Amino acid sequence: MKTDALKPQVSSIINQPDVVIKDKMQAICDLLQSAIATYDWVGFYMAHETEPTLHLWNQAGEPTDHTVIPFGKGICGQVAVSNANFVVDDVHAQDNYIACSIHVKSEIVIPMFKNAKNIGQIDIDSNTANAFNQEDERFLEWINQLVAAQL
């Protein structure tokens, strides 16, 4: 499914007035993981208030042992430090990759900002190589803006 086709559904989730943000984030994970064939694992990692670590708040897909990630470690940890999008076409070519599943071939991590501070990120793993492009980046940036506005 094309990402533009999902925007109304994401907006509907975000605009539910009586739903807490963590539940909205879970619903977004579930939607993306089920609606986009190459989004095999979708999660939100949020930065700890005082420690340089990321904490898994929500995820859809296979469970992961990586619920806390130090800044700098793996793709997610690198994004926490760099504040930049990171698209990995082949995870096996990355020296600092944390393997969550032997099936993962590519990954995209998009930082989330509030008041110009990196507060977390959306992380997507794919069992398909070269699964992500600029359309995915723009779509996930848009989602992060919606989520951050409610945090």
Tab-separated table of N, CA and C in Angstrom:
chain	number	residue	atom	x	y	z
A	1	MET	N	0.845	-1.191	0.000
A	1	MET	CA	0.000	0.000	0.000
A	1	MET	C	0.881	1.241	0.000
A	2	LYS	N	0.514	2.206	-0.788
A	2	LYS	CA	1.242	3.467	-0.844
A	2	LYS	C	1.060	4.244	0.455
A	3	THR	N	2.112	4.958	0.853
A	3	THR	CA	2.062	5.681	2.120
A	3	THR	C	1.006	6.780	2.131
A	4	ASP	N	0.788	7.466	1.003
A	4	ASP	CA	-0.235	8.526	0.960
A	4	ASP	C	-1.624	7.981	1.268
A	5	ALA	N	-1.875	6.753	0.883
A	5	ALA	CA	-3.174	6.140	1.139
A	5	ALA	C	-3.390	5.880	2.633
A	6	LEU	N	-2.305	5.811	3.398
A	6	LEU	CA	-2.416	5.551	4.832
A	6	LEU	C	-2.555	6.822	5.664
A	7	LYS	N	-2.276	7.974	5.069
A	7	LYS	CA	-2.308	9.219	5.841
A	7	LYS	C	-3.656	9.484	6.510
A	8	PRO	N	-4.778	9.280	5.833
A	8	PRO	CA	-6.061	9.500	6.529
A	8	PRO	C	-6.251	8.574	7.737
A	9	GLN	N	-5.781	7.334	7.624
A	9	GLN	CA	-5.916	6.395	8.740
A	9	GLN	C	-5.022	6.804	9.909
A	10	VAL	N	-3.791	7.239	9.611
A	10	VAL	CA	-2.884	7.706	10.666
A	10	VAL	C	-3.475	8.947	11.332
A	11	SER	N	-3.982	9.873	10.531
A	11	SER	CA	-4.602	11.088	11.086
A	11	SER	C	-5.781	10.741	11.985
A	12	SER	N	-6.575	9.774	11.571
A	12	SER	CA	-7.714	9.344	12.367
A	12	SER	C	-7.265	8.796	13.721
A	13	ILE	N	-6.198	8.006	13.705
A	13	ILE	CA	-5.658	7.460	14.960
A	13	ILE	C	-5.187	8.598	15.865
A	14	ILE	N	-4.400	9.500	15.316
A	14	ILE	CA	-3.820	10.593	16.094
A	14	ILE	C	-4.894	11.519	16.661
A	15	ASN	N	-5.967	11.721	15.919
A	15	ASN	CA	-6.989	12.693	16.322
A	15	ASN	C	-8.071	12.125	17.235
A	16	GLN	N	-7.886	10.925	17.754
A	16	GLN	CA	-8.849	10.369	18.702
A	16	GLN	C	-8.673	11.078	20.046
A	17	PRO	N	-9.668	11.839	20.475
A	17	PRO	CA	-9.483	12.680	21.662
A	17	PRO	C	-9.377	11.925	22.991
A	18	ASP	N	-9.960	10.774	23.107
A	18	ASP	CA	-9.990	10.077	24.392
A	18	ASP	C	-9.016	8.905	24.477
A	19	VAL	N	-8.003	8.900	23.603
A	19	VAL	CA	-7.022	7.817	23.583
A	19	VAL	C	-5.668	8.393	23.978
A	20	VAL	N	-4.990	7.726	24.911
A	20	VAL	CA	-3.667	8.202	25.341
A	20	VAL	C	-2.652	7.993	24.228
A	21	ILE	N	-1.608	8.807	24.216
A	21	ILE	CA	-0.649	8.805	23.119
A	21	ILE	C	0.038	7.452	22.948
A	22	LYS	N	0.351	6.763	24.014
A	22	LYS	CA	1.003	5.456	23.858
A	22	LYS	C	0.115	4.471	23.107
A	23	ASP	N	-1.183	4.532	23.342
A	23	ASP	CA	-2.109	3.669	22.611
A	23	ASP	C	-2.212	4.077	21.148
A	24	LYS	N	-2.148	5.372	20.893
A	24	LYS	CA	-2.144	5.856	19.513
A	24	LYS	C	-0.882	5.374	18.789
A	25	MET	N	0.246	5.446	19.475
A	25	MET	CA	1.509	4.997	18.886
A	25	MET	C	1.459	3.502	18.574
A	26	GLN	N	0.853	2.728	19.465
A	26	GLN	CA	0.716	1.291	19.215
A	26	GLN	C	-0.167	1.048	18.002
A	27	ALA	N	-1.251	1.793	17.902
A	27	ALA	CA	-2.156	1.639	16.759
A	27	ALA	C	-1.446	1.990	15.447
A	28	ILE	N	-0.581	2.988	15.481
A	28	ILE	CA	0.195	3.349	14.288
A	28	ILE	C	1.148	2.215	13.927
A	29	CYS	N	1.835	1.664	14.915
A	29	CYS	CA	2.734	0.522	14.660
A	29	CYS	C	1.961	-0.624	14.016
A	30	ASP	N	0.819	-0.964	14.593
A	30	ASP	CA	0.013	-2.069	14.081
A	30	ASP	C	-0.446	-1.800	12.644
A	31	LEU	N	-0.894	-0.578	12.386
A	31	LEU	CA	-1.361	-0.222	11.049
A	31	LEU	C	-0.230	-0.349	10.025
A	32	LEU	N	0.906	0.266	10.310
A	32	LEU	CA	2.010	0.251	9.349
A	32	LEU	C	2.507	-1.168	9.086
A	33	GLN	N	2.644	-1.939	10.145
A	33	GLN	CA	3.163	-3.304	10.009
A	33	GLN	C	2.211	-4.179	9.209
A	34	SER	N	0.913	-3.952	9.347
A	34	SER	CA	-0.047	-4.791	8.624
A	34	SER	C	-0.340	-4.288	7.209
A	35	ALA	N	-0.216	-2.979	6.989
A	35	ALA	CA	-0.638	-2.399	5.705
A	35	ALA	C	0.476	-2.308	4.663
A	36	ILE	N	1.728	-2.270	5.101
A	36	ILE	CA	2.840	-2.136	4.153
A	36	ILE	C	3.651	-3.431	4.183
A	37	ALA	N	3.664	-4.111	3.073
A	37	ALA	CA	4.251	-5.463	3.002
A	37	ALA	C	5.710	-5.514	3.431
A	38	THR	N	6.471	-4.462	3.184
A	38	THR	CA	7.904	-4.482	3.521
A	38	THR	C	8.194	-3.966	4.927
A	39	TYR	N	7.185	-3.564	5.672
A	39	TYR	CA	7.365	-3.112	7.052
A	39	TYR	C	7.122	-4.319	7.969
A	40	ASP	N	8.165	-5.116	8.167
A	40	ASP	CA	8.012	-6.350	8.936
A	40	ASP	C	8.028	-6.143	10.446
A	41	TRP	N	8.707	-5.093	10.896
A	41	TRP	CA	8.743	-4.751	12.327
A	41	TRP	C	8.710	-3.236	12.424
A	42	VAL	N	7.815	-2.718	13.241
A	42	VAL	CA	7.668	-1.275	13.406
A	42	VAL	C	7.661	-0.969	14.898
A	43	GLY	N	8.499	-0.020	15.308
A	43	GLY	CA	8.529	0.337	16.720
A	43	GLY	C	8.877	1.788	16.957
A	44	PHE	N	8.461	2.270	18.114
A	44	PHE	CA	8.855	3.593	18.587
A	44	PHE	C	9.804	3.414	19.770
A	45	TYR	N	11.002	3.966	19.648
A	45	TYR	CA	11.949	4.047	20.755
A	45	TYR	C	11.969	5.498	21.218
A	46	MET	N	11.840	5.698	22.517
A	46	MET	CA	11.828	7.050	23.059
A	46	MET	C	13.031	7.248	23.973
A	47	ALA	N	13.589	8.453	23.910
A	47	ALA	CA	14.772	8.782	24.708
A	47	ALA	C	14.392	8.906	26.181
A	48	HIS	N	15.261	8.380	27.033
A	48	HIS	CA	15.086	8.508	28.482
A	48	HIS	C	15.295	9.976	28.851
A	49	GLU	N	14.600	10.434	29.868
A	49	GLU	CA	14.681	11.840	30.275
A	49	GLU	C	16.086	12.261	30.696
A	50	THR	N	16.803	11.383	31.414
A	50	THR	CA	18.105	11.790	31.970
A	50	THR	C	19.273	10.903	31.547
A	51	GLU	N	18.997	9.686	31.153
A	51	GLU	CA	20.058	8.753	30.759
A	51	GLU	C	20.193	8.719	29.234
A	52	PRO	N	21.398	8.494	28.708
A	52	PRO	CA	21.575	8.416	27.248
A	52	PRO	C	21.169	7.038	26.701
A	53	THR	N	19.869	6.739	26.837
A	53	THR	CA	19.338	5.459	26.367
A	53	THR	C	17.992	5.676	25.691
A	54	LEU	N	17.690	4.746	24.787
A	54	LEU	CA	16.389	4.687	24.130
A	54	LEU	C	15.606	3.536	24.734
A	55	HIS	N	14.300	3.732	24.893
A	55	HIS	CA	13.443	2.709	25.487
A	55	HIS	C	12.293	2.402	24.536
A	56	LEU	N	12.074	1.120	24.299
A	56	LEU	CA	11.006	0.683	23.403
A	56	LEU	C	9.662	0.937	24.073
A	57	TRP	N	8.842	1.779	23.431
A	57	TRP	CA	7.504	2.072	23.953
A	57	TRP	C	6.470	1.194	23.286
A	58	ASN	N	6.611	0.996	21.992
A	58	ASN	CA	5.599	0.263	21.225
A	58	ASN	C	6.286	-0.502	20.116
A	59	GLN	N	5.664	-1.589	19.706
A	59	GLN	CA	6.188	-2.341	18.569
A	59	GLN	C	5.136	-3.267	18.008
A	60	ALA	N	5.250	-3.504	16.700
A	60	ALA	CA	4.407	-4.484	16.008
A	60	ALA	C	5.339	-5.360	15.199
A	61	GLY	N	5.125	-6.648	15.258
A	61	GLY	CA	6.016	-7.612	14.635
A	61	GLY	C	6.557	-8.536	15.705
A	62	GLU	N	7.577	-9.297	15.352
A	62	GLU	CA	8.154	-10.238	16.310
A	62	GLU	C	8.684	-9.509	17.542
A	63	PRO	N	8.509	-10.095	18.728
A	63	PRO	CA	9.073	-9.475	19.934
A	63	PRO	C	10.592	-9.334	19.820
A	64	THR	N	11.127	-8.333	20.501
A	64	THR	CA	12.563	-8.100	20.479
A	64	THR	C	13.109	-8.059	21.896
A	65	ASP	N	14.355	-8.491	22.046
A	65	ASP	CA	15.047	-8.378	23.324
A	65	ASP	C	15.619	-6.978	23.509
A	66	HIS	N	15.659	-6.200	22.430
A	66	HIS	CA	16.291	-4.877	22.450
A	66	HIS	C	15.281	-3.820	22.876
A	67	THR	N	14.986	-3.811	24.180
A	67	THR	CA	14.019	-2.863	24.711
A	67	THR	C	14.692	-1.595	25.234
A	68	VAL	N	15.985	-1.668	25.502
A	68	VAL	CA	16.778	-0.499	25.903
A	68	VAL	C	18.036	-0.496	25.044
A	69	ILE	N	18.296	0.634	24.392
A	69	ILE	CA	19.460	0.761	23.507
A	69	ILE	C	20.262	1.986	23.927
A	70	PRO	N	21.549	1.809	24.242
A	70	PRO	CA	22.382	2.970	24.575
A	70	PRO	C	22.595	3.866	23.351
A	71	PHE	N	22.654	5.172	23.588
A	71	PHE	CA	22.985	6.093	22.503
A	71	PHE	C	24.307	5.650	21.874
A	72	GLY	N	24.367	5.673	20.567
A	72	GLY	CA	25.579	5.309	19.835
A	72	GLY	C	25.621	3.860	19.406
A	73	LYS	N	24.813	2.987	20.018
A	73	LYS	CA	24.856	1.564	19.701
A	73	LYS	C	23.783	1.200	18.681
A	74	GLY	N	24.187	0.509	17.631
A	74	GLY	CA	23.253	0.110	16.596
A	74	GLY	C	22.773	1.296	15.781
A	75	ILE	N	21.875	1.028	14.846
A	75	ILE	CA	21.346	2.085	13.978
A	75	ILE	C	20.532	3.077	14.815
A	76	CYS	N	19.676	2.564	15.694
A	76	CYS	CA	18.859	3.444	16.534
A	76	CYS	C	19.726	4.328	17.424
A	77	GLY	N	20.718	3.747	18.044
A	77	GLY	CA	21.612	4.521	18.909
A	77	GLY	C	22.397	5.574	18.145
A	78	GLN	N	22.752	5.255	16.901
A	78	GLN	CA	23.459	6.239	16.075
A	78	GLN	C	22.554	7.415	15.729
A	79	VAL	N	21.281	7.143	15.445
A	79	VAL	CA	20.330	8.214	15.129
A	79	VAL	C	20.094	9.096	16.352
A	80	ALA	N	20.114	8.505	17.539
A	80	ALA	CA	19.948	9.288	18.762
A	80	ALA	C	21.076	10.307	18.924
A	81	VAL	N	22.245	9.988	18.380
A	81	VAL	CA	23.408	10.880	18.466
A	81	VAL	C	23.469	11.839	17.281
A	82	SER	N	23.195	11.327	16.083
A	82	SER	CA	23.356	12.131	14.861
A	82	SER	C	22.183	13.071	14.585
A	83	ASN	N	20.999	12.723	15.106
A	83	ASN	CA	19.767	13.481	14.828
A	83	ASN	C	19.393	13.467	13.352
A	84	ALA	N	19.856	12.474	12.615
A	84	ALA	CA	19.601	12.399	11.168
A	84	ALA	C	18.928	11.079	10.813
A	85	ASN	N	18.135	11.123	9.756
A	85	ASN	CA	17.547	9.887	9.231
A	85	ASN	C	18.657	8.918	8.869
A	86	PHE	N	18.377	7.632	9.027
A	86	PHE	CA	19.353	6.602	8.669
A	86	PHE	C	18.606	5.509	7.912
A	87	VAL	N	18.933	5.358	6.643
A	87	VAL	CA	18.355	4.313	5.804
A	87	VAL	C	19.458	3.314	5.494
A	88	VAL	N	19.218	2.065	5.841
A	88	VAL	CA	20.209	1.007	5.638
A	88	VAL	C	19.645	0.024	4.616
A	89	ASP	N	20.239	-0.002	3.432
A	89	ASP	CA	19.777	-0.910	2.376
A	89	ASP	C	20.143	-2.357	2.656
A	90	ASP	N	21.283	-2.564	3.347
A	90	ASP	CA	21.764	-3.907	3.668
A	90	ASP	C	22.356	-3.888	5.073
A	91	VAL	N	21.605	-4.389	6.057
A	91	VAL	CA	22.067	-4.337	7.448
A	91	VAL	C	23.368	-5.106	7.657
A	92	HIS	N	23.638	-6.099	6.825
A	92	HIS	CA	24.845	-6.907	6.997
A	92	HIS	C	26.104	-6.138	6.605
A	93	ALA	N	25.935	-5.022	5.926
A	93	ALA	CA	27.077	-4.186	5.548
A	93	ALA	C	27.409	-3.151	6.628
A	94	GLN	N	26.625	-3.109	7.698
A	94	GLN	CA	26.830	-2.138	8.777
A	94	GLN	C	27.629	-2.767	9.913
A	95	ASP	N	28.704	-2.093	10.319
A	95	ASP	CA	29.530	-2.589	11.425
A	95	ASP	C	28.815	-2.476	12.771
A	96	ASN	N	28.034	-1.427	12.956
A	96	ASN	CA	27.417	-1.137	14.243
A	96	ASN	C	25.930	-1.505	14.228
A	97	TYR	N	25.600	-2.631	13.645
A	97	TYR	CA	24.209	-3.068	13.555
A	97	TYR	C	23.895	-4.045	14.668
A	98	ILE	N	22.747	-3.858	15.325
A	98	ILE	CA	22.267	-4.802	16.341
A	98	ILE	C	21.229	-5.691	15.662
A	99	ALA	N	21.523	-6.953	15.542
A	99	ALA	CA	20.615	-7.881	14.870
A	99	ALA	C	19.438	-8.224	15.781
A	100	CYS	N	18.245	-7.882	15.313
A	100	CYS	CA	17.031	-8.229	16.061
A	100	CYS	C	16.451	-9.546	15.559
A	101	SER	N	16.698	-9.845	14.296
A	101	SER	CA	16.191	-11.069	13.683
A	101	SER	C	17.126	-11.446	12.538
A	102	ILE	N	17.315	-12.716	12.338
A	102	ILE	CA	18.176	-13.161	11.235
A	102	ILE	C	17.545	-12.866	9.881
A	103	HIS	N	16.250	-12.549	9.870
A	103	HIS	CA	15.544	-12.307	8.618
A	103	HIS	C	15.640	-10.860	8.131
A	104	VAL	N	16.028	-9.937	9.017
A	104	VAL	CA	16.067	-8.516	8.653
A	104	VAL	C	17.182	-8.269	7.643
A	105	LYS	N	16.817	-7.548	6.581
A	105	LYS	CA	17.785	-7.213	5.534
A	105	LYS	C	18.009	-5.712	5.397
A	106	SER	N	16.986	-4.897	5.727
A	106	SER	CA	17.148	-3.445	5.650
A	106	SER	C	16.387	-2.783	6.795
A	107	GLU	N	16.752	-1.522	7.053
A	107	GLU	CA	16.174	-0.818	8.202
A	107	GLU	C	16.112	0.677	7.895
A	108	ILE	N	15.136	1.340	8.472
A	108	ILE	CA	15.030	2.789	8.413
A	108	ILE	C	14.716	3.298	9.812
A	109	VAL	N	15.433	4.343	10.215
A	109	VAL	CA	15.205	4.965	11.515
A	109	VAL	C	15.089	6.471	11.289
A	110	ILE	N	13.984	7.031	11.763
A	110	ILE	CA	13.704	8.455	11.584
A	110	ILE	C	13.549	9.090	12.972
A	111	PRO	N	14.394	10.091	13.279
A	111	PRO	CA	14.295	10.733	14.595
A	111	PRO	C	13.026	11.568	14.736
A	112	MET	N	12.607	11.706	15.988
A	112	MET	CA	11.424	12.499	16.333
A	112	MET	C	11.881	13.683	17.186
A	113	PHE	N	11.404	14.869	16.822
A	113	PHE	CA	11.826	16.076	17.525
A	113	PHE	C	10.647	16.796	18.155
A	114	LYS	N	10.894	17.362	19.324
A	114	LYS	CA	9.938	18.259	19.983
A	114	LYS	C	10.755	19.427	20.523
A	115	ASN	N	10.354	20.635	20.149
A	115	ASN	CA	11.095	21.832	20.546
A	115	ASN	C	12.581	21.707	20.188
A	116	ALA	N	12.842	21.194	18.995
A	116	ALA	CA	14.191	21.035	18.434
A	116	ALA	C	15.056	20.015	19.183
A	117	LYS	N	14.461	19.220	20.055
A	117	LYS	CA	15.205	18.181	20.785
A	117	LYS	C	14.792	16.806	20.280
A	118	ASN	N	15.767	15.928	20.053
A	118	ASN	CA	15.510	14.557	19.631
A	118	ASN	C	14.945	13.793	20.831
A	119	ILE	N	13.658	13.442	20.752
A	119	ILE	CA	12.997	12.772	21.886
A	119	ILE	C	12.752	11.293	21.644
A	120	GLY	N	13.029	10.826	20.433
A	120	GLY	CA	12.794	9.421	20.127
A	120	GLY	C	12.886	9.179	18.639
A	121	GLN	N	12.310	8.062	18.211
A	121	GLN	CA	12.410	7.703	16.801
A	121	GLN	C	11.429	6.596	16.454
A	122	ILE	N	11.147	6.521	15.165
A	122	ILE	CA	10.420	5.372	14.654
A	122	ILE	C	11.446	4.510	13.930
A	123	ASP	N	11.375	3.214	14.172
A	123	ASP	CA	12.332	2.249	13.638
A	123	ASP	C	11.541	1.184	12.885
A	124	ILE	N	11.950	0.925	11.647
A	124	ILE	CA	11.274	-0.099	10.858
A	124	ILE	C	12.311	-1.043	10.266
A	125	ASP	N	12.086	-2.328	10.469
A	125	ASP	CA	12.924	-3.377	9.894
A	125	ASP	C	12.155	-4.046	8.765
A	126	SER	N	12.900	-4.441	7.739
A	126	SER	CA	12.291	-5.154	6.624
A	126	SER	C	13.084	-6.407	6.322
A	127	ASN	N	12.366	-7.456	5.979
A	127	ASN	CA	13.003	-8.701	5.549
A	127	ASN	C	13.349	-8.654	4.062
A	128	THR	N	13.182	-7.479	3.457
A	128	THR	CA	13.494	-7.229	2.050
A	128	THR	C	14.664	-6.258	1.970
A	129	ALA	N	15.661	-6.558	1.171
A	129	ALA	CA	16.774	-5.628	0.970
A	129	ALA	C	16.293	-4.403	0.209
A	130	ASN	N	16.917	-3.263	0.460
A	130	ASN	CA	16.597	-2.012	-0.241
A	130	ASN	C	15.098	-1.682	-0.176
A	131	ALA	N	14.494	-1.856	0.973
A	131	ALA	CA	13.044	-1.726	1.095
A	131	ALA	C	12.547	-0.287	1.219
A	132	PHE	N	13.439	0.658	1.509
A	132	PHE	CA	12.998	2.002	1.855
A	132	PHE	C	13.524	3.050	0.881
A	133	ASN	N	12.716	4.103	0.690
A	133	ASN	CA	13.113	5.183	-0.208
A	133	ASN	C	12.704	6.525	0.400
A	134	GLN	N	12.815	7.595	-0.398
A	134	GLN	CA	12.481	8.929	0.118
A	134	GLN	C	11.005	9.063	0.473
A	135	GLU	N	10.148	8.354	-0.219
A	135	GLU	CA	8.722	8.385	0.122
A	135	GLU	C	8.513	7.875	1.547
A	136	ASP	N	9.215	6.798	1.906
A	136	ASP	CA	9.127	6.277	3.271
A	136	ASP	C	9.659	7.301	4.267
A	137	GLU	N	10.787	7.912	3.940
A	137	GLU	CA	11.362	8.917	4.843
A	137	GLU	C	10.396	10.054	5.110
A	138	ARG	N	9.805	10.628	4.064
A	138	ARG	CA	8.881	11.762	4.229
A	138	ARG	C	7.645	11.334	5.025
A	139	PHE	N	7.126	10.155	4.733
A	139	PHE	CA	5.939	9.635	5.424
A	139	PHE	C	6.222	9.454	6.918
A	140	LEU	N	7.347	8.858	7.245
A	140	LEU	CA	7.681	8.609	8.644
A	140	LEU	C	8.027	9.904	9.378
A	141	GLU	N	8.635	10.865	8.694
A	141	GLU	CA	8.862	12.184	9.295
A	141	GLU	C	7.522	12.824	9.650
A	142	TRP	N	6.566	12.713	8.743
A	142	TRP	CA	5.222	13.270	8.968
A	142	TRP	C	4.573	12.614	10.183
A	143	ILE	N	4.657	11.288	10.268
A	143	ILE	CA	4.100	10.575	11.432
A	143	ILE	C	4.756	11.071	12.716
A	144	ASN	N	6.079	11.193	12.712
A	144	ASN	CA	6.780	11.642	13.904
A	144	ASN	C	6.352	13.049	14.324
A	145	GLN	N	6.084	13.911	13.360
A	145	GLN	CA	5.612	15.268	13.694
A	145	GLN	C	4.262	15.210	14.379
A	146	LEU	N	3.366	14.358	13.880
A	146	LEU	CA	2.049	14.219	14.498
A	146	LEU	C	2.158	13.680	15.926
A	147	VAL	N	2.987	12.654	16.092
A	147	VAL	CA	3.154	12.044	17.423
A	147	VAL	C	3.786	13.038	18.382
A	148	ALA	N	4.862	13.689	17.962
A	148	ALA	CA	5.577	14.624	18.842
A	148	ALA	C	4.682	15.772	19.298
A	149	ALA	N	3.776	16.191	18.442
A	149	ALA	CA	2.881	17.286	18.804
A	149	ALA	C	1.973	16.922	19.977
A	150	GLN	N	1.790	15.627	20.231
A	150	GLN	CA	0.921	15.191	21.328
A	150	GLN	C	1.697	14.724	22.558
A	151	LEU	N	2.997	14.772	22.477
A	151	LEU	CA	3.814	14.359	23.631
A	151	LEU	C	4.153	15.555	24.515
